[in-house]
XYZ file of C-alpha atoms in Angstrom:
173
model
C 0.000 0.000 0.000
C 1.327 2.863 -1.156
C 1.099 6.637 1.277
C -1.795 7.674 -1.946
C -4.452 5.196 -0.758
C -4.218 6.270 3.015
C -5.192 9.963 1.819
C -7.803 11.766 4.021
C -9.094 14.112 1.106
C -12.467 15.641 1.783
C -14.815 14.088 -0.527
C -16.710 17.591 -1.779
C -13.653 19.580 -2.802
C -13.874 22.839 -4.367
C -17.256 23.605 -2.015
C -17.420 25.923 0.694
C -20.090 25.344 3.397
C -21.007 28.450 5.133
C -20.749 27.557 8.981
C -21.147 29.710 11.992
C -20.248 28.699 15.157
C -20.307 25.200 13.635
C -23.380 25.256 12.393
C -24.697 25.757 8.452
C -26.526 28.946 7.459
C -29.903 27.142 7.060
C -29.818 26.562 10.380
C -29.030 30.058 11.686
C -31.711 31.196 9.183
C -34.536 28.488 10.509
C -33.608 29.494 14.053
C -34.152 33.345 12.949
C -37.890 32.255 11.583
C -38.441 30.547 14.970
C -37.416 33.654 17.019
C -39.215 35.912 14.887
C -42.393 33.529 14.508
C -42.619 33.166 18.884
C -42.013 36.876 20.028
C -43.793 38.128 17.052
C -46.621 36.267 18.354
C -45.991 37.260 21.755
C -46.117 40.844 20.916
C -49.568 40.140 18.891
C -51.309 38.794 22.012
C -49.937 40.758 24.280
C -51.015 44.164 22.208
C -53.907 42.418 21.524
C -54.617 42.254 25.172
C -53.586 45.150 26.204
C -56.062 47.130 23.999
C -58.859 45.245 26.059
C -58.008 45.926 29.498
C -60.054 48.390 31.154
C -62.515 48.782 28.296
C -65.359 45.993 29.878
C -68.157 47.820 28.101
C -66.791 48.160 24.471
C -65.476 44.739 24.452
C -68.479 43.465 25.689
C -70.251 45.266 22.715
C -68.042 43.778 20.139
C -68.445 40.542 21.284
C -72.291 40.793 21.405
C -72.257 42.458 17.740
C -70.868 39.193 17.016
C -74.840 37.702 17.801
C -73.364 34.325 19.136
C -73.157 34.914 22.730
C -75.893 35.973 25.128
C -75.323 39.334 26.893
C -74.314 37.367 29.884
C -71.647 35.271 28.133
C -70.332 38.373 26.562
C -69.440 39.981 29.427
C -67.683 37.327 31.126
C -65.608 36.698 28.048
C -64.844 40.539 27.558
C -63.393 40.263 31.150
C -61.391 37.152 30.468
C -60.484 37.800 26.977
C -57.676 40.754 27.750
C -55.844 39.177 30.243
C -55.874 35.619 28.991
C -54.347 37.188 25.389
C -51.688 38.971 27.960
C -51.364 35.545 29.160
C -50.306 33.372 26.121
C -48.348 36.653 24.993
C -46.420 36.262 28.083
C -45.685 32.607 28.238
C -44.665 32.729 24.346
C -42.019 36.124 25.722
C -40.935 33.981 28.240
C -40.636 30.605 26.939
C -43.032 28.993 29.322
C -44.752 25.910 28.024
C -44.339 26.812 24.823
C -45.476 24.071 22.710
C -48.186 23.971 24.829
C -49.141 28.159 24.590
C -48.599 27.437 20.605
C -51.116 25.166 20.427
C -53.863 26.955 22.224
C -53.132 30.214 20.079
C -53.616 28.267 17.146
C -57.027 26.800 18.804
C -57.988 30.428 19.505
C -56.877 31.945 16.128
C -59.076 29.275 14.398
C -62.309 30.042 16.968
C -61.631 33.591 15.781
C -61.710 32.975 12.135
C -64.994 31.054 12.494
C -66.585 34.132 14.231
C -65.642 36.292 11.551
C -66.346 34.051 9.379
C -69.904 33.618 10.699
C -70.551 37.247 10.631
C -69.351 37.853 7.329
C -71.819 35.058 6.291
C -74.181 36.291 7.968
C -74.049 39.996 6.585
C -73.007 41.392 9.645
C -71.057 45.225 9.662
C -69.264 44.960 12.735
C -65.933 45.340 14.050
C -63.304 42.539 14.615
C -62.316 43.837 18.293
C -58.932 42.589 18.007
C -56.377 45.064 18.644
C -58.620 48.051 19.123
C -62.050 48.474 20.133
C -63.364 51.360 19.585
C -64.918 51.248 15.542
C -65.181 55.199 15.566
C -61.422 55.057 14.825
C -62.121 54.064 10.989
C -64.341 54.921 8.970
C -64.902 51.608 7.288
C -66.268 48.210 8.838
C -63.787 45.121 9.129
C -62.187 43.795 5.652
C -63.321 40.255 6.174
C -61.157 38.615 4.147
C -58.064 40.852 5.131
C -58.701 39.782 8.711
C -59.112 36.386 7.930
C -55.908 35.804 5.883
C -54.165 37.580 8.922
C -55.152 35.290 11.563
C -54.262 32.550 8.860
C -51.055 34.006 8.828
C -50.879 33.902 12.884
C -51.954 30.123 12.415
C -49.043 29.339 10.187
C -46.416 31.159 13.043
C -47.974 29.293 16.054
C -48.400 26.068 14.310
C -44.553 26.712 13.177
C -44.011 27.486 17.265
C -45.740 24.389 18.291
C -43.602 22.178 15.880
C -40.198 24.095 15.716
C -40.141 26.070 18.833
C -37.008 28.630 19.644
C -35.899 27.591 22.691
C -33.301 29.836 23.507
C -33.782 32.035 26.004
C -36.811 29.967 27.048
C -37.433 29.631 30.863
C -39.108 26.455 30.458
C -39.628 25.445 26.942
């Protein structure tokens, strides 16, 4: 045996892998999607929340010009609504649970889309209610379609949390 057959060449010559820290630039670019798809979500709910708090009687109003609800169940849910949208924005910031949170965003985003969906069927002019609720603000009633393909969009990211969550700087993923 000659010193040419004991040779340790690299079998792909003349190709250069892009590595960072070890690690190949699809990687670092599916790990970007995964951070951006879990605090982008956080920051959704968490707005979304936000905008409810302290505004019982309008959000109770836009969930009763929904016409699925009784009066009674609309108020409850306008005082749960807020701060359970604060919630899963808050446990997707932190990393808590968050296959788990994913999951029941995705289950909320599709209740949501059947809603609208129901009122656009059903003719209805009303207001979404999702990040603001106060219909004064524009001049135009809710773009059905727009604000379905958006929480369709939201679906996509949590469904992409659930699966592939980003784990770093999790507290307990």
């Amino acid at each position: 045996m000659s010193d040419m057959d004991n040779t340790t060449e690299p079998k792909d010559v003349g190709v250069v892998k892009r590595t960072w820290k070890g690690r190949s630039l699809g990687f670092w670019v599916l790990e970007a999607i995964r951070a951006f798809a879990r605090f982008y979500m956080a920051y959704i709910w968490i707005s979304a929340g936000s905008a409810k708090l302290n505004q019982h009687l309008s959000v109770t109003q836009t969930i009763e010009g929904y016409e699925i609800f009784t009066p009674e169940w609309s108020s409850a849910l306008a005082h749960l609504i807020g701060p359970l949208e604060i919630a899963g924005g808050v446990f997707l910031l932190l990393g808590l649970f968050l296959k788990p949170a994913a999951w029941v965003s995705t289950t909320v985003l599709v209740l949501f889309i059947i809603g609208v969906g129901s009122a656009w069927a059903r003719g209805l002019m009303i207001d979404c209610g999702c990040f603001t609720i106060d219909i004064s603000e524009s001049d135009q009633a809710m773009n059905y379609l727009r604000t379905i393909l958006r929480d369709v969009f939201y679906i996509f990211l949590s469904v992409w949390i659930a699966r592939r969550p980003f784990r770093r700087l999790a507290i307990y993923p």
